[in-house]
XYZ file of C-alpha atoms in Angstrom:
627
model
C -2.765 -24.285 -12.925
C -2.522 -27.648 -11.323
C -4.075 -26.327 -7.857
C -6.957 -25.207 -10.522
C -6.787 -28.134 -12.064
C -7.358 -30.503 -8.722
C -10.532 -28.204 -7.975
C -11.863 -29.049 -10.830
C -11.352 -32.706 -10.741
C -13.064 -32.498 -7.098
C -16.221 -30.642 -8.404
C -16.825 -33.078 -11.169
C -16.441 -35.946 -8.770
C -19.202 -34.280 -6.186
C -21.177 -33.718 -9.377
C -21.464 -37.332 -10.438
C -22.097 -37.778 -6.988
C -25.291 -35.778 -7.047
C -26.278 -36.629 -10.524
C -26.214 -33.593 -11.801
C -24.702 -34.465 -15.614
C -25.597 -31.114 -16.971
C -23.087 -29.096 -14.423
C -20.323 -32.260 -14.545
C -20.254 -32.445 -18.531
C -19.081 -28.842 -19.136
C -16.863 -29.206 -15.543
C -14.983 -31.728 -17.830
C -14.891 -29.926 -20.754
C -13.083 -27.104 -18.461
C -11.041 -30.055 -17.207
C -10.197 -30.770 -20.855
C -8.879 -27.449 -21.800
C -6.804 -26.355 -19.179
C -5.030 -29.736 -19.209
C -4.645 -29.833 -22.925
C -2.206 -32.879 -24.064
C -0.439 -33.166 -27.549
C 0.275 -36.264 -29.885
C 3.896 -35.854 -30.591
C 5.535 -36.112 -34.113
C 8.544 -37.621 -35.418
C 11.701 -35.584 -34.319
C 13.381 -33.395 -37.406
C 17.098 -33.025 -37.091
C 19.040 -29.874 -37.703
C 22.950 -30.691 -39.023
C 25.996 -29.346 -37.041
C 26.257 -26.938 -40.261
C 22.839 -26.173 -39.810
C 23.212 -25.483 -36.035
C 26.869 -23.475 -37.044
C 24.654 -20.842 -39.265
C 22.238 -20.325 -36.740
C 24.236 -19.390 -34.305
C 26.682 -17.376 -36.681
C 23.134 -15.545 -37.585
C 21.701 -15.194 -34.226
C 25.032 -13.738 -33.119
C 25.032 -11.184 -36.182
C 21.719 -10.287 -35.687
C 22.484 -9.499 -32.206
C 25.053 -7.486 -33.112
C 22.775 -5.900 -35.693
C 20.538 -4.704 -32.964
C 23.170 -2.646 -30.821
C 24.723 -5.119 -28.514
C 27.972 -5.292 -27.768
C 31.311 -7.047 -26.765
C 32.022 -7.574 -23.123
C 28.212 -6.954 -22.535
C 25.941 -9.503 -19.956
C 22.605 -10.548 -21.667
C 19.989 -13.067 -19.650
C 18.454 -15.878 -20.878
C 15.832 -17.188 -19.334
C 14.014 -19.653 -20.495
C 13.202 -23.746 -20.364
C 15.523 -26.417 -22.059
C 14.739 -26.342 -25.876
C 17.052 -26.130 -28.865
C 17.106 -22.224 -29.366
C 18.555 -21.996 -25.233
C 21.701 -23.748 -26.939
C 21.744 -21.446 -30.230
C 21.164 -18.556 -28.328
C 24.191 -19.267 -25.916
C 26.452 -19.939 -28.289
C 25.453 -16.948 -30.719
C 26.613 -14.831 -27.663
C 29.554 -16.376 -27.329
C 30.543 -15.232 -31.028
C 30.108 -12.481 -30.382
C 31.857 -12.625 -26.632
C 28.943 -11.549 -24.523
C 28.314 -13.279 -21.195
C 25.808 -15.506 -20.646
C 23.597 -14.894 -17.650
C 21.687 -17.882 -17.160
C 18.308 -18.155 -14.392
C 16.284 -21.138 -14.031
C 13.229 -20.503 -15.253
C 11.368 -21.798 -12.569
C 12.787 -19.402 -10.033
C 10.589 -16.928 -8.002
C 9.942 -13.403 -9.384
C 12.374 -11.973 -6.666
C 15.233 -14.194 -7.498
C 14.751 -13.362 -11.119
C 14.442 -9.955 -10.419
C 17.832 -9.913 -8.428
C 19.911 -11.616 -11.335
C 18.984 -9.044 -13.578
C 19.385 -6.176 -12.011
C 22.827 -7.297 -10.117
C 24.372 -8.019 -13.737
C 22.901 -4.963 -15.299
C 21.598 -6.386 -18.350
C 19.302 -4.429 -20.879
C 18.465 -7.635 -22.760
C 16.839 -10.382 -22.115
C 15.985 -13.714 -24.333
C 12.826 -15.280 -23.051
C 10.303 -18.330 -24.257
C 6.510 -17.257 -25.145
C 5.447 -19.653 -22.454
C 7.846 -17.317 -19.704
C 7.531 -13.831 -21.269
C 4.183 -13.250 -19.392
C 6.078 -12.971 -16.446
C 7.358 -9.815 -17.468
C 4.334 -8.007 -17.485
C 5.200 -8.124 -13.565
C 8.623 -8.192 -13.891
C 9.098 -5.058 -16.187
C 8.434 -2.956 -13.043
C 11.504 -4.302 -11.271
C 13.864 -4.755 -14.054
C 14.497 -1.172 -14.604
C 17.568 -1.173 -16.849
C 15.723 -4.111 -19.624
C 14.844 -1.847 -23.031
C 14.881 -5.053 -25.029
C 13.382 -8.776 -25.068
C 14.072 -11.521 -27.424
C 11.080 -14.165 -27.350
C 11.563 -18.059 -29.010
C 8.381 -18.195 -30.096
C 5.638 -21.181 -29.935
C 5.401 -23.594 -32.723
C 1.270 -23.223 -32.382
C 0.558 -20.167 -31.364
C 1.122 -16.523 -31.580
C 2.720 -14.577 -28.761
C 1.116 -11.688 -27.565
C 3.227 -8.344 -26.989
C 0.573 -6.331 -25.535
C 0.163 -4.708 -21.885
C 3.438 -4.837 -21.068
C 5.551 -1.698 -20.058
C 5.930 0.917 -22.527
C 9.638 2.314 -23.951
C 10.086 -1.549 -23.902
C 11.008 -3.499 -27.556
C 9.849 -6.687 -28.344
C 12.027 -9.060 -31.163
C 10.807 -12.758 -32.041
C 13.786 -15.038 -32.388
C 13.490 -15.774 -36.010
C 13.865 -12.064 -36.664
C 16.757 -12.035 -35.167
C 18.261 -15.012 -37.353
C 16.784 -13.577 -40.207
C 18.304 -10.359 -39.684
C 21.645 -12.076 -39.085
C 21.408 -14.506 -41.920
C 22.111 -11.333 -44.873
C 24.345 -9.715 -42.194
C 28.157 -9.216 -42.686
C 28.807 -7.561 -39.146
C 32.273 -9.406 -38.009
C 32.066 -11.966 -34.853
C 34.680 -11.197 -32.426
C 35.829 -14.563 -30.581
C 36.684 -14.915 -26.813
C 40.121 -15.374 -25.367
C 40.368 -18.155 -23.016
C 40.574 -15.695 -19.781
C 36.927 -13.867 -20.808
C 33.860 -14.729 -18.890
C 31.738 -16.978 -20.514
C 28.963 -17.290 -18.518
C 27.423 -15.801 -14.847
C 25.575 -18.678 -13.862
C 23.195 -18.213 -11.066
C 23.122 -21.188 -8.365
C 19.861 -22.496 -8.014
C 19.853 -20.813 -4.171
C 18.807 -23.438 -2.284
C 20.411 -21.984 0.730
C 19.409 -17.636 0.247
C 19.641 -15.689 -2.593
C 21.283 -16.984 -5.133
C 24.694 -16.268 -6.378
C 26.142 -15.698 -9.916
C 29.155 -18.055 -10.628
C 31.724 -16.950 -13.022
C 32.463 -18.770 -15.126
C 35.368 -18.759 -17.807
C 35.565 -19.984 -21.513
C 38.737 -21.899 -19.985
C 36.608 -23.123 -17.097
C 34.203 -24.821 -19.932
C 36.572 -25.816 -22.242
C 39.026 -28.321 -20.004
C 35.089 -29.403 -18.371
C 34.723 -30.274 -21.607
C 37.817 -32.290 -22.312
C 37.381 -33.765 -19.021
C 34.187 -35.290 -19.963
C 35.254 -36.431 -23.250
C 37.817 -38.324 -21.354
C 35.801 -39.659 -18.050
C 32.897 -40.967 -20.378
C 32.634 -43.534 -23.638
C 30.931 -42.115 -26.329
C 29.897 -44.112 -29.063
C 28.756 -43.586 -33.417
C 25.333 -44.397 -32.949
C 24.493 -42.449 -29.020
C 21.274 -40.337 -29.042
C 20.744 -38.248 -26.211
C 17.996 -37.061 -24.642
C 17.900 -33.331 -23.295
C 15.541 -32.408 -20.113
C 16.915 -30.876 -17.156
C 17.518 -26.879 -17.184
C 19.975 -25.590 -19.308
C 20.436 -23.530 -16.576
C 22.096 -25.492 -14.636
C 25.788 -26.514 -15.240
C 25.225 -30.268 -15.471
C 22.820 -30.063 -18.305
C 24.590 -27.041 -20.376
C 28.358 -28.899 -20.127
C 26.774 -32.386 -20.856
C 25.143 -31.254 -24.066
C 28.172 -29.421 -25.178
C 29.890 -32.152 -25.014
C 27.697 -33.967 -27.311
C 28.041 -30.709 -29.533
C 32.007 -31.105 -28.728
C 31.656 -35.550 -30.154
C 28.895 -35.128 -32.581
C 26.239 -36.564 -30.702
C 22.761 -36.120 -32.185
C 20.439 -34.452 -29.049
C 16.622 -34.484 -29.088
C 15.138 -32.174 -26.579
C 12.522 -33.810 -24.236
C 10.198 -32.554 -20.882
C 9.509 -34.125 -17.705
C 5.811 -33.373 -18.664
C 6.530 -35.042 -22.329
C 9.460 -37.781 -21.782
C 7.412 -41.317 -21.368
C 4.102 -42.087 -22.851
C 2.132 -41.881 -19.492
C 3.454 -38.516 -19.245
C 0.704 -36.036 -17.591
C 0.860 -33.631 -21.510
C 0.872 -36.725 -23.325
C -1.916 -37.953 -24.478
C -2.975 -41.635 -24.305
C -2.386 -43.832 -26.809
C 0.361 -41.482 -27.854
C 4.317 -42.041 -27.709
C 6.140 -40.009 -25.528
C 9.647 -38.042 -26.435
C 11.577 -41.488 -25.371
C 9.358 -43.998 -27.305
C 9.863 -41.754 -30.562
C 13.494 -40.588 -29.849
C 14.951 -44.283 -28.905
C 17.928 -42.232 -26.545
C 21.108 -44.250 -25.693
C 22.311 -41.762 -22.952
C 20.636 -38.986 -20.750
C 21.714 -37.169 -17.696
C 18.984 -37.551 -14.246
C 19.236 -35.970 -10.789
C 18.954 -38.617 -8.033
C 15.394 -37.155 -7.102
C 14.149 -38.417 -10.905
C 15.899 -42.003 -10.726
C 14.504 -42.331 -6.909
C 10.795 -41.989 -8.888
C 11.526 -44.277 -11.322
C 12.743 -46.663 -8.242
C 9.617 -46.494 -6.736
C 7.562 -46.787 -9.586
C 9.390 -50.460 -10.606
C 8.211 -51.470 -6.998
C 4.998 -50.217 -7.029
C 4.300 -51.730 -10.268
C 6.034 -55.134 -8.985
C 3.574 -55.119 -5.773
C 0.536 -54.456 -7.803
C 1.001 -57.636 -10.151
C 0.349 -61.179 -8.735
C 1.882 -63.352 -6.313
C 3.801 -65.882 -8.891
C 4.738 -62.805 -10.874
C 6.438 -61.107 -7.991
C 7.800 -64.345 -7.155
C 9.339 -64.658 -10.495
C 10.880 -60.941 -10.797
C 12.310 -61.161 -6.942
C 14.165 -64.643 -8.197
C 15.092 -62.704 -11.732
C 16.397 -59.443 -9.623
C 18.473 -61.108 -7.142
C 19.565 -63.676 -10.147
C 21.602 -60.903 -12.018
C 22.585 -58.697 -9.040
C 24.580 -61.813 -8.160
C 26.257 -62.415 -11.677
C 26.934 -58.839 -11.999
C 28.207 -58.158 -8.874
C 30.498 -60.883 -10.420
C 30.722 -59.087 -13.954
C 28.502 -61.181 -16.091
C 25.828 -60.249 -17.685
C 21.960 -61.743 -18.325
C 20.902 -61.568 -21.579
C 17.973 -63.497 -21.571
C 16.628 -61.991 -18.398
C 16.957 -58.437 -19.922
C 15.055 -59.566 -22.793
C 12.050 -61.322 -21.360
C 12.033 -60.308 -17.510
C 13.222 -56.530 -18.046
C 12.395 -56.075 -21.262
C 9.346 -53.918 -20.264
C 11.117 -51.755 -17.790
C 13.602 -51.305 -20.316
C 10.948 -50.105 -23.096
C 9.979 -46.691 -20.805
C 12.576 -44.926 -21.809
C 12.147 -45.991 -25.818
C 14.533 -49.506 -25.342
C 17.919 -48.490 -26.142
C 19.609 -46.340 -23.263
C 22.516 -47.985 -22.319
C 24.103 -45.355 -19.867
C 22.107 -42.891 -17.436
C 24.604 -39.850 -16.136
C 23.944 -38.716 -12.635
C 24.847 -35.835 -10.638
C 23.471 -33.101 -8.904
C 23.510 -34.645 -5.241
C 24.204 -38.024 -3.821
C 22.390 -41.377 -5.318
C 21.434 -44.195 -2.817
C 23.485 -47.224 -3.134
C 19.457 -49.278 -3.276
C 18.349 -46.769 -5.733
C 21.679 -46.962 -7.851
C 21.210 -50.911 -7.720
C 18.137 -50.956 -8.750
C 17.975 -48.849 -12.013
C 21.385 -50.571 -13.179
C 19.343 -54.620 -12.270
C 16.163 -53.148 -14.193
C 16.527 -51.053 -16.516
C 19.699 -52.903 -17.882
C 22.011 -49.315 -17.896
C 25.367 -48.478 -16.814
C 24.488 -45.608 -14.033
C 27.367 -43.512 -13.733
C 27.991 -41.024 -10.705
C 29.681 -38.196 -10.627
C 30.627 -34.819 -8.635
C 31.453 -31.664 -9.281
C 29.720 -28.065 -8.514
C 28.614 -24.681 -10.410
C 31.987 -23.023 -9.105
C 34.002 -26.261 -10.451
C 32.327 -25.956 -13.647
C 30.328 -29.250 -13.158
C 33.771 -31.031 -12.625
C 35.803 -32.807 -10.102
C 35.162 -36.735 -10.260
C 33.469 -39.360 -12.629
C 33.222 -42.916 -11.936
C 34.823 -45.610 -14.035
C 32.574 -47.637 -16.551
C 33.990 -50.679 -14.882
C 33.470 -49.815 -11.295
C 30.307 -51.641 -9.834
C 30.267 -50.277 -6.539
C 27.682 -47.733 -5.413
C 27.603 -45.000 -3.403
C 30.656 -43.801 -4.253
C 31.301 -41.006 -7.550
C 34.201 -41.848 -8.409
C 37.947 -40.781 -8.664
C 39.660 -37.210 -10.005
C 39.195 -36.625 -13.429
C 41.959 -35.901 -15.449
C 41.720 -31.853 -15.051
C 41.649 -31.060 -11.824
C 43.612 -32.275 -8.369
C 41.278 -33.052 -5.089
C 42.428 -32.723 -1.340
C 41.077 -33.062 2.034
C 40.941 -30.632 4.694
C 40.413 -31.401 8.199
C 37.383 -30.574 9.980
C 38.351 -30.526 13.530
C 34.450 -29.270 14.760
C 32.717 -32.549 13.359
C 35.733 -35.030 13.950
C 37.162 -35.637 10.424
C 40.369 -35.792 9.775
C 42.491 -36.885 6.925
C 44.363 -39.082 9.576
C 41.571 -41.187 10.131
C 41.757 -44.435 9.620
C 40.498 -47.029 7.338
C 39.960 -44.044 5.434
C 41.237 -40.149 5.137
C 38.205 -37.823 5.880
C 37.663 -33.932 5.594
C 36.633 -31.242 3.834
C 36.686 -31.426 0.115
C 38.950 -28.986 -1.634
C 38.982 -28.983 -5.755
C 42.250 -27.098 -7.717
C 42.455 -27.137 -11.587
C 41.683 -24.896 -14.576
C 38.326 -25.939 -13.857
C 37.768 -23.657 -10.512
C 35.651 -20.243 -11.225
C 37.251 -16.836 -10.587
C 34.283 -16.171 -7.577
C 30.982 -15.034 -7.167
C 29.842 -11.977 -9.164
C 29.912 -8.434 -7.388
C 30.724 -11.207 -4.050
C 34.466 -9.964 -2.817
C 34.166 -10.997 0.454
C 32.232 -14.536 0.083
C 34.856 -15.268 -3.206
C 37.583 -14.556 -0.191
C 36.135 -16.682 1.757
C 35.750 -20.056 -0.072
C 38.320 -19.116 -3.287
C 41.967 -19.129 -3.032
C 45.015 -19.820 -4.683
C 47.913 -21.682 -3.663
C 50.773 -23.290 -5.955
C 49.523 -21.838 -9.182
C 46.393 -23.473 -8.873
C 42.434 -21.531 -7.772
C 40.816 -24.173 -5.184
C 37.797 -23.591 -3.762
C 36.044 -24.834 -0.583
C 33.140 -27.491 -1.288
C 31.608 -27.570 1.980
C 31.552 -31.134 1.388
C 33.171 -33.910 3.104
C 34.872 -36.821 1.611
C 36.704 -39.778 2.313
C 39.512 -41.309 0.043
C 39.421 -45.666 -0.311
C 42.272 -46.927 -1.832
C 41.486 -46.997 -5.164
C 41.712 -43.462 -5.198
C 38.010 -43.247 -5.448
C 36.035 -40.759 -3.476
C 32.667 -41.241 -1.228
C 30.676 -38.136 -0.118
C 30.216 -39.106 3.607
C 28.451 -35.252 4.706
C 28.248 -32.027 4.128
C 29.048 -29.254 6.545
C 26.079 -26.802 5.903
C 23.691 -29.816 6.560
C 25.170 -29.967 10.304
C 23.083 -29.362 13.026
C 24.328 -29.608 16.882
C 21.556 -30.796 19.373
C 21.044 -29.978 22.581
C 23.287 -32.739 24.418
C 26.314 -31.979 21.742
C 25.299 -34.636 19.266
C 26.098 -33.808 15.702
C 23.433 -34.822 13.265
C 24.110 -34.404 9.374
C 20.720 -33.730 8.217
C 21.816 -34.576 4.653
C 22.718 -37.845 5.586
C 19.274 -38.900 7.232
C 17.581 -37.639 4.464
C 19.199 -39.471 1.698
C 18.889 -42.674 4.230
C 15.181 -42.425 4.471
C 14.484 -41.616 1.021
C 14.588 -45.295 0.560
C 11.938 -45.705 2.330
C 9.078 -46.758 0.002
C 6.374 -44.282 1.560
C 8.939 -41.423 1.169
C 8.499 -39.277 -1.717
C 10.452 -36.373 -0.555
C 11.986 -35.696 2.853
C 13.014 -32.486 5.191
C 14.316 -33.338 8.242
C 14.864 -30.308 11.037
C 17.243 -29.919 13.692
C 16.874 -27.559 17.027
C 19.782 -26.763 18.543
C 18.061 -26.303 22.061
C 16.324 -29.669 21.628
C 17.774 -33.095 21.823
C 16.213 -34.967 18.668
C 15.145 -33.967 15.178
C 12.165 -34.022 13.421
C 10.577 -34.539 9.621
C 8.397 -32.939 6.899
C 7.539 -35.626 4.751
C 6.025 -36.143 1.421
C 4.569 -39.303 1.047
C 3.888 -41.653 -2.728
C 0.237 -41.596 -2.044
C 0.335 -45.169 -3.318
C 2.104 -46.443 -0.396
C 0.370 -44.138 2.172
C -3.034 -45.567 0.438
C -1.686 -49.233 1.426
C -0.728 -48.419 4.670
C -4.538 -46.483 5.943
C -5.686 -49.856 4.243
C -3.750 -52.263 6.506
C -5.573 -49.937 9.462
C -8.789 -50.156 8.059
C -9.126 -46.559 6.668
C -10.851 -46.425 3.207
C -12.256 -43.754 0.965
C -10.001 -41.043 2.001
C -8.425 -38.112 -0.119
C -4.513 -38.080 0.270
C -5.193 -34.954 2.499
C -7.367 -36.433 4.427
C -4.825 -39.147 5.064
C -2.111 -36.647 5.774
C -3.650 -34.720 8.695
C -4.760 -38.542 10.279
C -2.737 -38.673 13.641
C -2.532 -42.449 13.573
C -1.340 -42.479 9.656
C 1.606 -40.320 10.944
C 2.463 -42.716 13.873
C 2.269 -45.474 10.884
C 4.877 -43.709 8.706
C 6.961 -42.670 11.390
C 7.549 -46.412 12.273
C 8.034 -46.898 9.112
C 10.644 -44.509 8.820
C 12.141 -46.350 12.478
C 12.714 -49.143 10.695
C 14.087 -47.796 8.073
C 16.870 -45.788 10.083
C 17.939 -48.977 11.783
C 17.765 -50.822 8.578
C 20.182 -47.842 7.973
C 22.427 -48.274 11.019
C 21.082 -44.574 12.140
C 21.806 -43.818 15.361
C 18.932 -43.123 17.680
C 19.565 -38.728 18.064
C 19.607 -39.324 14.077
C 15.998 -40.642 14.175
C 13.341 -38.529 13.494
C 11.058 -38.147 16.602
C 8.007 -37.013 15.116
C 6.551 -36.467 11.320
C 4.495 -34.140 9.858
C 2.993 -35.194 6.580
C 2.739 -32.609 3.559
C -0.035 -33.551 0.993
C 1.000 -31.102 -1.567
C 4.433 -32.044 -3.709
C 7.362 -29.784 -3.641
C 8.405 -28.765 -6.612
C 10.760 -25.489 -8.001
C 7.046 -23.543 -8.867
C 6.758 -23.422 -5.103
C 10.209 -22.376 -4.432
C 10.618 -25.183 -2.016
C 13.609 -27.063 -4.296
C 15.932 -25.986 -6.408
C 15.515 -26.398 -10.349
C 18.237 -29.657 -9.910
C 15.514 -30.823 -6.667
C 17.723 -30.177 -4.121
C 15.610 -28.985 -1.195
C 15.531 -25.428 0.036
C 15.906 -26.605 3.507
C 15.125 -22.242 4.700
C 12.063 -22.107 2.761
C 10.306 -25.393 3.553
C 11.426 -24.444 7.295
C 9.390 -21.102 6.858
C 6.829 -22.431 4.941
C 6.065 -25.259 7.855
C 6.937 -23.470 10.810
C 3.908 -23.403 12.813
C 3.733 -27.633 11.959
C 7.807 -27.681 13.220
C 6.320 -25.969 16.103
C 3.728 -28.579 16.924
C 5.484 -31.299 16.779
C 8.085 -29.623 18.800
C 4.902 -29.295 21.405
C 3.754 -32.119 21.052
């Protein structure tokens, strides 16, 4: 749609060019209707009694259509209100949760279903036309479950015959007069097979517990202040651990949650529609969870909105910025900078956020800074993984350090393992390094219908599952943690240099012309190179300062001299960095197209498939190998 979209948007512009009104007035009236954009009403809140009956009835009236105990059933479908009543209807009635991001590819969706056997499936009206392909590779689904649209009606037809088609309501409504009894989990049951977002192969189903969830749960509830009045805003995939345990435990502390979209959220959202208030203007949130890729955006956009106004203006913010990043650093606060210098950064996300929860992979200690100075929040790291049940450490409201996520929490124990192949060792000193190793009611049971690789990074020892991170730590003496590497992102060049590709990255995402970042390592070659995404904005400035005008961001992208430009850039930024030079990128190849999950280049949580955007780009790896 939004490759369909672009055309568009180019033929109109050639049109105008030529005159031709007739041909460009009904180009934009196509333009018009395939980006359609809504005015957004006032939210409408269900009660926790409400939300209790609807789940009681969804769970009846899935029991009412022939399901069972001890039976997996998918859902599959975007964040929204009925993913949560739908989960926890299954849980009444103890059926296991199979959860897939709903922006994987048809294969990966395919292979989730059919490894966990499922017959049902719950879907959205916007996903279920997927299934007219997927039907053919699903072979055990007889039954699909569709939330349906608020404006329009879904459409059943053309799909595979023998299958059975039930709209959500029905199955509420059908529950609501039933008496068919609810059978509750013990603690040892599986509560969930959550598939990993894969962003290294295909991806694997994590079991999950309803013990595993529930000390999460109480682990949160300790690690993080909630307070009488917090709102909080619901976006990222329900899918993924993060967002699911977060929201429970707003369920868990009566939180009130209003479900949002990264295409709805702020009022220059793209399905917004001008003039209009987005989800955040309406909802007023105090709290919301973000992946590091989201709060690098909003970084960038502060800047690029700072170097657009005038000279006395950016004068004035610099002064304001550096101001209060000294008397917090010293744990005061600025009130009347927050209210008159701030105060409009503040508004974008409706005025009243006061903490921002973030997780997923590591934050930049510049891009932490900044959204704390700006946006006048508390941003709070933490750690954990799908097989630790989104837990291992929080940071503490009072610590005003970055780049660190903070210490234990109060459910699971944390050790370090050396890793004699890379050099760490938890006799190093200022600091003890290694591997990562998390133990704790937390820990999964393994990977689904995965003996060998649960073998392999599960195990127990004193009366406690740990499992293998694959990350590396080091300890301060605080007892606080910092995520220093991570052993999959290790490359070894040709001369024996060790490169952490992970590392570089998140180093050179701060560069401001850096949207998104891949850097590649050869093992018979003795420096690495990038695939880079660049904010067009930037890239824009910097063909200006050459004296390169009127040219599309493609354009740009396959310019040989705008790649020298932007790999100095990116020099400068690695020694700004303290890189070392076999860490520095050698040469760049720019990518004019943005990698998102609908391209299967990042995960759902925008962590990058490193393996696909390597076979994607190979033949540009190549060249600048050549070159």
């Amino acid at each position: 749609m939004s490759e369909l979209l672009r055309y568009i948007e180019s033929l109109v512009h050639l049109n105008r060019r030529s005159n031709d009104t007739n041909i460009s007035k009904h180009l934009i009236e196509w333009h018009k209707y395939l980006s359609l954009q809504y005015k957004m009403g006032d939210y409408k809140w269900k009660t926790y009694t409400e939300v209790d009956k609807l789940t009681t009835s969804f769970s009846r009236g899935l029991r009412e259509y022939g399901l069972t105990s001890q039976k997996n059933i998918v859902i599959f479908a975007e964040t929204r209100a009925e993913w949560m009543i739908a989960a926890y209807g299954c849980f009444k009635q103890n059926l296991v949760v199979v959860t897939i991001y709903a922006t994987l590819g048809d294969e990966a969706i395919a292979h989730g279903i059919n490894e966990t056997e499922v017959d049902t499936v719950i879907t959205s009206h916007d996903l279920l036309p997927k299934f007219k392909r997927l039907l053919s590779k699903v072979q055990n689904v007889k039954t699909i479950v569709y939330m349906e649209d608020q404006l329009k009606p879904t459409d059943t037809k053309g799909y595979k015959e023998g299958v059975r088609f039930i709209p959500f309501s029905n199955v509420v409504k059908v529950g609501s007069t039933s008496t068919a009894p609810l059978v509750p989990p013990r603690s040892e049951d599986t509560a969930i097979i959550m598939y990993t977002s894969g962003s290294t192969g295909v991806p694997k189903g994590v079991l999950l517990s309803h013990l595993n969830i529930i000390t999460s749960l109480k682990t949160f509830s300790d690690a993080v202040e909630i307070k009488s009045d917090d709102v909080f805003l619901g976006f990222l995939p329900l899918a993924h651990v993060y967002e699911l345990l977060s929201e429970s435990v707003c369920l868990l502390n009566g939180v009130p949650i209003g479900y949002s979209s990264p295409l709805t959220m702020i009022d220059s959202s793209s399905k917004i529609q001008i003039g209009s208030k987005g989800d955040a203007s309406v909802l007023h949130p105090t709290c919301l969870t973000a992946v590091p890729l989201i709060l690098d955006r909003i970084s960038k956009g502060i800047n690029e909105k700072v170097k657009k106004s005038g000279r006395i203006q950016q004068t004035i913010f610099h002064f304001a910025y550096e101001y209060k990043l000294k008397w917090y650093k010293r744990g005061y606060d600025t009130p009347f900078l927050n209210k008159y210098i701030f105060g409009a950064a503040r508004q974008v996300l409706g005025g009243r956020v006061r903490l921002i929860l973030c997780g997923g992979a590591p934050l930049t200690p510049e891009t932490h800074t900044q959204v704390k100075i700006c946006l006048c929040v508390s941003v709070i790291q933490g750690y954990g993984l799908t097989e630790t049940t989104s837990c291992a450490t929080v940071m503490d409201k009072h610590d005003r350090s970055t780049g660190r996520v903070g210490a234990p929490t109060t459910a699971c124990d944390i050790s370090l393992e050396n890793w004699e192949e890379a050099g760490y060792r938890v006799t190093d000193t200022p600091f003890p390094r290694g591997e990562i190793l998390i133990g704790g009611d937390v820990v999964s049971a393994g990977y689904y219908k995965l003996p060998d690789k649960t073998k392999e990074d599960f195990f127990n020892e004193d009366g406690k599952r740990w499992f293998r991170t694959g990350d590396i730590g080091e300890f301060h003496a605080d007892g606080c943690i910092k995520i220093i590497d991570r052993k999959k992102d290790l490359v070894k060049l040709q001369f024996g240099e060790y490169v952490s590709l992970g590392k570089v990255e998140s180093e050179l995402k701060t560069c401001p012309v850096v949207e998104n970042i891949c850097v590649y390592g050869d093992a018979h070659r003795c420096y690495t190179v990038a695939l880079v995404v660049p904010n067009q904005y930037y890239l824009e400035e910097i063909a200006r300062n050459m004296g390169i005008t009127g040219k599309s961001l493609e354009e740009l992208c396959n310019m040989q001299q705008i790649e020298r430009a932007v790999l100095q850039e990116l020099i400068e930024q690695a020694k700004k960095s303290e890189l070392q030079k076999f860490e520095i990128p050698a040469a760049v190849k720019l990518c004019s197209e943005q990698w998102s999950p609908d391209m299967g280049l990042v995960t759902a949580a925008f962590k990058l498939k490193r393996k696909a955007v390597q076979e994607r780009y190979q033949s540009e790896i190549n060249r600048m190998y050549t070159s």
